[in-house]
Amino acid sequence: MDSALIPEGAKRCSFPKFTIGIAIVGAVVLWGVYAMFLCWFKGLNQTNMNDYYGFALWIWADLAVIAVGGGAFFTGLLRYIFNVDELKNIINFAVIIGFICYSSALLILAIDIGQPLRGWFIFWHANVHSMLTEVAFCLSCYFAVLTIEFIPNILENRQANKVPFFHHLAHNMHGVMAVFAATGAFLSFFHQGSLGGVAGVMFGRPFAVREGLLIWPWTFFLFTWSAAAFGPSFTLLVTRITEAVTGKKLVKDNVIHLLAKISGWMITTYIIAKIIDTIYWTYVTIPSLGFKISHFYTNNSFYGYWILITEIIVCGLVPGLLLINKSTRENPNTRLLAIVLGVIGVCLNRWVMVLQIMAVPVMSFDTWALYIPSWQEMATSILPIAYGVILISLAYRYLPVFPQELELNQPKADQ
Amino acid sequence: MSKIENKDENGSMDGAGDGTAGGPKDDKGLGLGIIFFLVAFLICFLSGWLLFPKLLYSKKEQPFNFDHVLHSEEVGDCESCHYLREDGTFSGMPKLESCMECHTDEPMGETEDEAIFAEEYVAKEKEVPWFVYSKQPDCVFFSHGAHINAAGMDCKSCHGPIEESVASRPYEENRITGYSRDIWGKSIWGIKKHSWDRMKMDDCAKCHKQETGHQGYCFQCHK
Amino acid sequence: MKVDRRSFLGLGLGAVAGVAVSPVGMKLTDDSSIWTQNWPWTPVPVDGEVTYDSSVCSLCPGNCGISVRKIDGRPVKIEGLDGYPINNGGACLHGIAGLQYLYDPTRVKTPLRKNGDKFEKISWKEAISLVSGKLAEIRKSGSPEKLACITDKTQGSVSQLFNHFLTAFGSSNYFDMPSLESFLELTAQTLHGKGKTLGFDLENSDFVLSFGAGLIEGWGSPVNCFKANASRKERHAKLFQIEPRLSNTAANADKWIPINPGTEADLALGICAVMLKKNLFKAGKFKGSFNKFVAMVQKEYSVTKVAETTGIKANEIEKIATLFAKAKMPVAIPGKGRGNGGQSLKEFAAIHTLNCLAGSLNKKGGAFVMAMNEYLSFPKAIMDEVAEKGAGKTKIANSVNELVEKLNGSSKPIVDALFVYNANPCYSLHDPKRVKQAFQKIPFVVSFSSFLDETAMEADVILPSNTFLERIEDMPSQAGLARNVIGLTRPVMDPVFDTRNPGDALISLAHGLEGTIAESFEWESYEECLESVTADVWDSLSEEGYVLVSQGPPKGNPIVDFTYLSANPSTIQAQGDLELMLIPIDNMRLTGTAPMASPFAIKTVSDKVLTGTDIVVEINPMTAKGLKDKGYATLTTPVGSAKVKINFNEGIMPGVLGMVKGLGHTCDNKFVSNKGVNVNDLIGPVIESGSGLDAAFGIRAKISKA
Amino acid sequence: MIHDKKAHKFGMVIDLDKCTGCGSCMVSCMSENNVPFKEDESRKKDSITWMRVYKLTNGKSFPDTEVVYMPRPCQHCGGKGDHGHSPCVSVCPATATEYGHDTGIVSQIYTRCFGCRYCMGACPYHARYFNWWDPEWPEGMENYLSPNVSPRMRGVVEKCSFCYHRYQAAKDKAYYEERETIEENEYQTACATACPAGAITFGDLNNPSHKVHQIVKPDPHPDPMNKDVVGKSRNPKIFRLLERLGTNPKVYYLSEREWVRKAGDNYLDGEWDKVKNHHGSSSHE
């Protein structure tokens, strides 16, 4: 019944089936939206945050989605600036994922602040010294860029494309996309970084504070780097999931391998940098403030050394090496393992850089603070995922997201 | 007729696009489009400019008219009623008590406003519920002492030539914020001709920058 | 002509563009945020002219001078009054939070009458005629002594007005709540004779030997003690604190000497023994078998014996004795905690004897034997024969606790009507259950409380009093102060509710009763009464706000009578035989007596004392076998049991459990009530023979994982 | 204007040996600054107390246990090198909190704050509090609220202001009497005036005639051991909380007990004995 909208020649599941699927996920969305309105109308007492935990699950969710959304800008950068042509076959999808991640991030921020109606003060009364100001500006600008990058793909919809104006628009936009890609890359570099800076500049929090270059602490560069490294992994992961769900091959292996390889090298180099940073922090930064590393990983019921090892070795070094190594990279199972580990790794890193910072006592007579999010917090954090699923399904169903789809799914008699 | 329309057509990007795309050849539609655009634009723009303020602000009449000219002739300058207390705080609107230094429940003049004052307030010993045009919100700390004594400013530069008023204009209150309209200023565009036309924070900051070389720290004016 | 898609497109675009370039967007964005800055449900305090009133706080016996900041007559802040002879500036948290009492959710807003189990509002006129009617019946029945009265103290014109009322009515059954004042008076009476009380010159003493006196936990006149304690540093004075638990006082002291609970008297007498043996004492006007006393302590309180009972090493005891005796201006302070809980006369007497032996009596930095305040001159009550007859009858009991025993003991009502003023016996006495029982046996209870507290709940009629900020009253200093000050509490505002000064209520009651009682109350109002009974000091009192009656050591060396102690009265034993000892803790941030703590005060209470609605009990990890820190446990005593939380505390003796006083209120105030348990529910009274005091310093208990 | 004549640097020193933990300072602060209260205030992690009194113990077991109380207002940090980049001020995205170079006081503007809570994360002293709830007073109780401090709405951060409104009041009086300066006793915080033990001394650290300056004797030169640290006390008995972080608080603490002074900061094993006697160089007296 919606066949008129479906890309020419592409096979999609029946409309009722599709609707049911959407309805199920939609229910989750509604749940999240309900929680969202509770927070807006009743205030943040709906959460389990407290004065020790001013930053909590939401900020983590923000950092995490933005990190994994990094695939968009990095792939864009490679595709349009470094002209890695194969990537045109996955760039659309990378952009959609980025769009989802960033729109979610903005939404969560809008819930997270105590006075949403004053949110615009961050622009109007901006404090240039604050990393958060930098985040806000770059984030919203880059979101605009992503939207622009997304539009052509939407306009390529069978019906939209019939309108000559849209047709030309889409065409012309593709032409100038390099400009936006460049802008996007530039903006992303800064807001990914400033998100890292958010933690790094807290010189009252020895667990977070880092020395750095000019006004930017090392976490600034580590965050950008890790986003560029793990972002593509996430793009691959979601592609893999989509392929599994649709039961179709959507992107050619050489493209996958290429992106995996790039991701692998980025991860490995990042993790080396991260290890150096950790060592420097352990042996130079914190001792000068009177702390031993054990202070941050013992005497509490949750945060142990395991979290450090998991983040750096299991979910950092391992996926990195797996993706560098040709055989493991091209083996679908080990590759999947690697990208899953990688995504977990980057999320874990963001977790540590938000929640553990808050948990660690600084005053000698203070105590560890642990917190469990309220259902409202969880619901609003799950909301983006559900919303993402819906958007991806719609995009996949009605837009020519994967240029190689048709070619890869020719009906062949002998197969 | 058609001439104009042609002009329209060539003048319009859309038209051009249409032409090439071989869209409907109905020029009227296009002309209408523009007319509709202009009409809608004008209606919305004008209502946003002229009607919106009418809806945004509610008018409130003062309990009765107050004649500043008459009073300043009788009792002298502003300070005789709006004075600084000994602890340096500002007395603001005079309390009934200080009015009754002259007034009794027997009107001294013939004005019906004074009659109201005598009957409704002096006789009943009720404070007059004046609406204060220059009322700042609770978050603002304003030291009249700093401006009058230390900086030697006159009342007019912020309050305007109020001593020339012979009657009280209606008080306009913003329905959303509860602010007096004088804070944002009469002009919905926020345009000011005199220093007293607007009383927003930026106006304070601007003057502070000029006079003290520093726009001032938040705590100087916020509590 | 045809209106097609493009026309609507134009319409839409035009509208959007039109609004966009109009001021609407900008203005609404700005206003919406300004709206959040001025939410109508966030109160906006009205500004106005600032004035200051000075008065005297009467929340506790401390009677500090206070300065109340007002905005256009509306009180907004209470602070200590500079230059006031008691506190000179500082104030305690309860006084500073005083304004909250004005609007406390439990305020009694109008006179109330109990109807079934609910209260209903009545007018003052109804209330007065109702009460005086009932009282008239009692007098008709010919046994006026069946009217009893409980107040917080005996000093001051309001308390004495109650007494005056009873006398005129024909009853001698006037009782005051156990308080440091009453104990000191009794001690002075026992050792130095009638009409005397004790004061301690803390701010000059160079060696303070405190037997658990919470000098910074609200003992005596709190702020005065705080200041004296703080000045130690400059004066190089020493404070030795003797108690089973590391209280704030102990923590702040130069030395903390842990002692087995309830053995303070033994230690004091042990120290006496040492001083006498080593001839470290200064002879004074010792009367009443001093030698017998000497022999007794040498025999019964030898250092070894005392070391045994108190758990303090023998050489330690001797060291303390020597330090104390050799100090220039030593003083020994009795009264565990705030000194108003369960206390024994033996302990007070024994400890004060140290002062007598050290020659600290009426010396700078020592203990002052002071005459009771006698600035009030009430006219003699006029008594008709009914009154005479009633006055002839002997007093039912010697103390509130004894009264409660008697009431519960007898089947027929021995009290027909009871006045309760400024006291909350149904909460603050040990084992309040029995107090409530006793109250239920009284046909007609009249409460003069400002708040609907546990005791007011038991009343049949409430004649609500003004709070201390709404009324005038004289405030004689007491509480072991080394100077004698009469302060004047003055109204800083009109009553918030339809309440009256208790004095006025009493006067209208008397007038309601007519006859000789009315004649005994010929004043029109309490203020007039106050003015007349304080005639000699009224002028300076009303002008200055206070009168400094006496300061510095009193003249002369008082006699010391050893008769009571030389008979070696037996030391109080805690009730029960369980393995642990539960002791109540006085915490400066809570109040164990009326009025209960304010919301602000409760807010400051540590989560190591109260978490949610759970009370936290202190226990030494050594004792806490099988218990988890912060875990739940069941605490059981012979009197009751309660679910509590555990706090491992190295600052409390093994074998001892500490539970804070002042929680577990049951009145209708969600900020203060239904938090934790009332420690008094777990402790039963132990009456000391001879003094009739409830001397329960604690109770045997056991604790097990819940 | 008065404050431009010479920059003040208001601060306080708290004598921990005198502090009795009585709580007067906390309540005086709450009542002075219209701090709200709610049903359960035992959850200290969401209980607003601008001035909070911590209880410290020396960790020894019975009977050697010692306890000390440490009142903790906002430390009004000067930030690294005392240049005014306090941990919280530098991170606030909307300039809702600001370092007053004229007073050294860190402001908090409730109507500007939009509740991102970044400042709370940045403050190691937990001196900043978020209004998780709308403030509510029992019926009638809002009548005791003071007009000098505006009540906060839900969703914004608040903290100790060193009773700035009292400074304003003192200045107003000075303006009226046409005085250039205000006296030491004209501007005192609510906690300082309330303290019954007189443990809190408040004043201008830049003014040698003020008690606080005379007690603290701040060393205007950077600490040779840590250039971020400025204004270290020249009195070895005086310390600041987490001084090594370079936050440069304006609240100093005084204690005769070594374990208390040590508890004020973090030290590696054996480090304390090296640094304990290091304090602001007396050469600049």
mmCIF file of N, CA, C and O in Angstrom, chain A residues 113 115-127 133 136-137, chain B residues 201, chain C residues 29-37, chain D residues 92-96 109-115 156:
data_model
loop_
_atom_site.group_PDB
_atom_site.id
_atom_site.type_symbol
_atom_site.label_atom_id
_atom_site.label_comp_id
_atom_site.label_asym_id
_atom_site.label_seq_id
_atom_site.Cartn_x
_atom_site.Cartn_y
_atom_site.Cartn_z
ATOM 1 N N ILE A 113 18.727 19.701 31.837
ATOM 2 C CA ILE A 113 18.915 20.983 32.517
ATOM 3 C C ILE A 113 17.706 21.313 33.382
ATOM 4 O O ILE A 113 16.571 20.981 33.043
ATOM 5 N N GLN A 115 16.311 24.113 34.069
ATOM 6 C CA GLN A 115 15.430 25.174 33.585
ATOM 7 C C GLN A 115 15.433 25.196 32.056
ATOM 8 O O GLN A 115 16.059 26.081 31.443
ATOM 9 N N PRO A 116 14.728 24.232 31.433
ATOM 10 C CA PRO A 116 14.780 24.118 29.970
ATOM 11 C C PRO A 116 14.454 25.419 29.250
ATOM 12 O O PRO A 116 15.065 25.741 28.239
ATOM 13 N N LEU A 117 13.515 26.198 29.815
ATOM 14 C CA LEU A 117 13.119 27.428 29.113
ATOM 15 C C LEU A 117 14.235 28.473 29.114
ATOM 16 O O LEU A 117 14.171 29.464 28.392
ATOM 17 N N ARG A 118 15.260 28.242 29.936
ATOM 18 C CA ARG A 118 16.383 29.178 29.935
ATOM 19 C C ARG A 118 17.564 28.614 29.151
ATOM 20 O O ARG A 118 18.642 29.205 29.132
ATOM 21 N N GLY A 119 17.328 27.445 28.536
ATOM 22 C CA GLY A 119 18.427 26.778 27.848
ATOM 23 C C GLY A 119 19.204 27.709 26.928
ATOM 24 O O GLY A 119 20.427 27.621 26.826
ATOM 25 N N TRP A 120 18.495 28.635 26.305
ATOM 26 C CA TRP A 120 19.160 29.490 25.304
ATOM 27 C C TRP A 120 20.163 30.450 25.934
ATOM 28 O O TRP A 120 20.968 31.057 25.232
ATOM 29 N N PHE A 121 20.156 30.581 27.275
ATOM 30 C CA PHE A 121 21.161 31.440 27.918
ATOM 31 C C PHE A 121 22.570 30.999 27.544
ATOM 32 O O PHE A 121 23.492 31.796 27.506
ATOM 33 N N ILE A 122 22.704 29.677 27.297
ATOM 34 C CA ILE A 122 24.048 29.164 27.020
ATOM 35 C C ILE A 122 24.615 29.826 25.769
ATOM 36 O O ILE A 122 25.819 29.998 25.624
ATOM 37 N N PHE A 123 23.714 30.239 24.872
ATOM 38 C CA PHE A 123 24.187 30.947 23.677
ATOM 39 C C PHE A 123 24.226 32.453 23.927
ATOM 40 O O PHE A 123 25.175 33.140 23.586
ATOM 41 N N TRP A 124 23.183 32.950 24.580
ATOM 42 C CA TRP A 124 23.008 34.402 24.712
ATOM 43 C C TRP A 124 23.997 34.992 25.708
ATOM 44 O O TRP A 124 24.543 36.067 25.513
ATOM 45 N N HIS A 125 24.178 34.259 26.844
ATOM 46 C CA HIS A 125 25.077 34.765 27.881
ATOM 47 C C HIS A 125 26.322 33.891 27.973
ATOM 48 O O HIS A 125 26.839 33.647 29.059
ATOM 49 N N ALA A 126 26.776 33.416 26.827
ATOM 50 C CA ALA A 126 27.838 32.416 26.801
ATOM 51 C C ALA A 126 29.070 32.831 27.610
ATOM 52 O O ALA A 126 29.475 33.986 27.604
ATOM 53 N N ASN A 127 29.621 31.862 28.336
ATOM 54 C CA ASN A 127 30.897 32.069 29.011
ATOM 55 C C ASN A 127 31.971 31.337 28.211
ATOM 56 O O ASN A 127 32.025 30.107 28.200
ATOM 57 N N THR A 133 30.040 25.491 26.954
ATOM 58 C CA THR A 133 29.623 26.473 25.944
ATOM 59 C C THR A 133 30.112 26.008 24.570
ATOM 60 O O THR A 133 29.344 25.957 23.610
ATOM 61 N N ALA A 136 28.020 23.213 23.406
ATOM 62 C CA ALA A 136 26.689 23.626 22.960
ATOM 63 C C ALA A 136 26.742 24.212 21.547
ATOM 64 O O ALA A 136 25.973 23.808 20.664
ATOM 65 N N PHE A 137 27.671 25.118 21.338
ATOM 66 C CA PHE A 137 27.753 25.761 20.021
ATOM 67 C C PHE A 137 28.067 24.739 18.931
ATOM 68 O O PHE A 137 27.302 24.575 17.976
ATOM 69 N N MET B 201 18.485 44.878 32.112
ATOM 70 C CA MET B 201 19.828 44.749 32.678
ATOM 71 C C MET B 201 20.877 45.382 31.767
ATOM 72 O O MET B 201 21.776 46.082 32.220
ATOM 73 N N THR C 29 10.370 34.496 23.584
ATOM 74 C CA THR C 29 11.513 33.736 24.102
ATOM 75 C C THR C 29 11.997 34.367 25.392
ATOM 76 O O THR C 29 12.161 33.702 26.411
ATOM 77 N N ASP C 30 12.181 35.673 25.356
ATOM 78 C CA ASP C 30 12.647 36.382 26.541
ATOM 79 C C ASP C 30 11.658 36.223 27.689
ATOM 80 O O ASP C 30 12.009 35.784 28.778
ATOM 81 N N ASP C 31 10.388 36.484 27.398
ATOM 82 C CA ASP C 31 9.389 36.445 28.466
ATOM 83 C C ASP C 31 9.222 35.059 29.057
ATOM 84 O O ASP C 31 9.028 34.902 30.256
ATOM 85 N N SER C 32 9.316 34.035 28.205
ATOM 86 C CA SER C 32 9.114 32.685 28.757
ATOM 87 C C SER C 32 10.207 32.383 29.777
ATOM 88 O O SER C 32 9.946 31.803 30.831
ATOM 89 N N SER C 33 11.448 32.825 29.501
ATOM 90 C CA SER C 33 12.500 32.566 30.488
ATOM 91 C C SER C 33 12.306 33.457 31.714
ATOM 92 O O SER C 33 12.506 33.021 32.841
ATOM 93 N N ILE C 34 11.848 34.669 31.502
ATOM 94 C CA ILE C 34 11.592 35.546 32.651
ATOM 95 C C ILE C 34 10.473 34.962 33.509
ATOM 96 O O ILE C 34 10.519 35.021 34.738
ATOM 97 N N TRP C 35 9.535 34.317 32.836
ATOM 98 C CA TRP C 35 8.454 33.663 33.589
ATOM 99 C C TRP C 35 9.045 32.652 34.570
ATOM 100 O O TRP C 35 8.697 32.629 35.747
ATOM 101 N N THR C 36 10.012 31.860 34.091
ATOM 102 C CA THR C 36 10.604 30.860 35.001
ATOM 103 C C THR C 36 11.370 31.535 36.137
ATOM 104 O O THR C 36 11.610 30.938 37.176
ATOM 105 N N GLN C 37 11.775 32.782 35.931
ATOM 106 C CA GLN C 37 12.516 33.483 36.983
ATOM 107 C C GLN C 37 11.575 34.082 38.016
ATOM 108 O O GLN C 37 12.011 34.530 39.076
ATOM 109 N N CYS D 92 31.023 27.375 34.306
ATOM 110 C CA CYS D 92 29.618 27.737 34.109
ATOM 111 C C CYS D 92 29.403 28.254 32.688
ATOM 112 O O CYS D 92 30.008 29.250 32.300
ATOM 113 N N PRO D 93 28.559 27.580 31.899
ATOM 114 C CA PRO D 93 28.412 27.969 30.504
ATOM 115 C C PRO D 93 27.653 29.281 30.307
ATOM 116 O O PRO D 93 27.782 29.910 29.265
ATOM 117 N N ALA D 94 26.887 29.706 31.309
ATOM 118 C CA ALA D 94 26.013 30.868 31.087
ATOM 119 C C ALA D 94 26.392 32.057 31.958
ATOM 120 O O ALA D 94 25.595 32.969 32.155
ATOM 121 N N THR D 95 27.613 32.035 32.504
ATOM 122 C CA THR D 95 28.055 33.127 33.371
ATOM 123 C C THR D 95 27.059 33.383 34.505
ATOM 124 O O THR D 95 26.761 34.514 34.845
ATOM 125 N N ALA D 96 26.545 32.304 35.076
ATOM 126 C CA ALA D 96 25.608 32.453 36.188
ATOM 127 C C ALA D 96 26.366 32.539 37.510
ATOM 128 O O ALA D 96 25.815 32.934 38.529
ATOM 129 N N ILE D 109 24.020 33.526 40.526
ATOM 130 C CA ILE D 109 22.809 34.241 40.144
ATOM 131 C C ILE D 109 21.745 33.226 39.742
ATOM 132 O O ILE D 109 21.806 32.605 38.688
ATOM 133 N N TYR D 110 20.759 33.084 40.621
ATOM 134 C CA TYR D 110 19.770 32.010 40.448
ATOM 135 C C TYR D 110 18.940 32.214 39.187
ATOM 136 O O TYR D 110 18.521 31.255 38.555
ATOM 137 N N THR D 111 18.704 33.456 38.828
ATOM 138 C CA THR D 111 17.834 33.705 37.673
ATOM 139 C C THR D 111 18.602 33.507 36.365
ATOM 140 O O THR D 111 17.987 33.389 35.310
ATOM 141 N N ARG D 112 19.924 33.491 36.444
ATOM 142 C CA ARG D 112 20.708 33.245 35.230
ATOM 143 C C ARG D 112 20.971 31.748 35.063
ATOM 144 O O ARG D 112 21.025 31.227 33.950
ATOM 145 N N CYS D 113 21.135 31.078 36.193
ATOM 146 C CA CYS D 113 21.470 29.654 36.170
ATOM 147 C C CYS D 113 20.355 28.862 35.479
ATOM 148 O O CYS D 113 19.182 29.084 35.747
ATOM 149 N N PHE D 114 20.725 27.975 34.568
ATOM 150 C CA PHE D 114 19.688 27.124 33.965
ATOM 151 C C PHE D 114 19.824 25.668 34.376
ATOM 152 O O PHE D 114 19.205 24.783 33.805
ATOM 153 N N GLY D 115 20.652 25.442 35.392
ATOM 154 C CA GLY D 115 20.634 24.134 36.032
ATOM 155 C C GLY D 115 21.370 23.025 35.326
ATOM 156 O O GLY D 115 20.925 21.882 35.347
ATOM 157 N N VAL D 156 17.654 25.266 39.893
ATOM 158 C CA VAL D 156 18.859 26.098 39.824
ATOM 159 C C VAL D 156 19.798 25.737 40.970
ATOM 160 O O VAL D 156 19.398 25.148 41.960
#
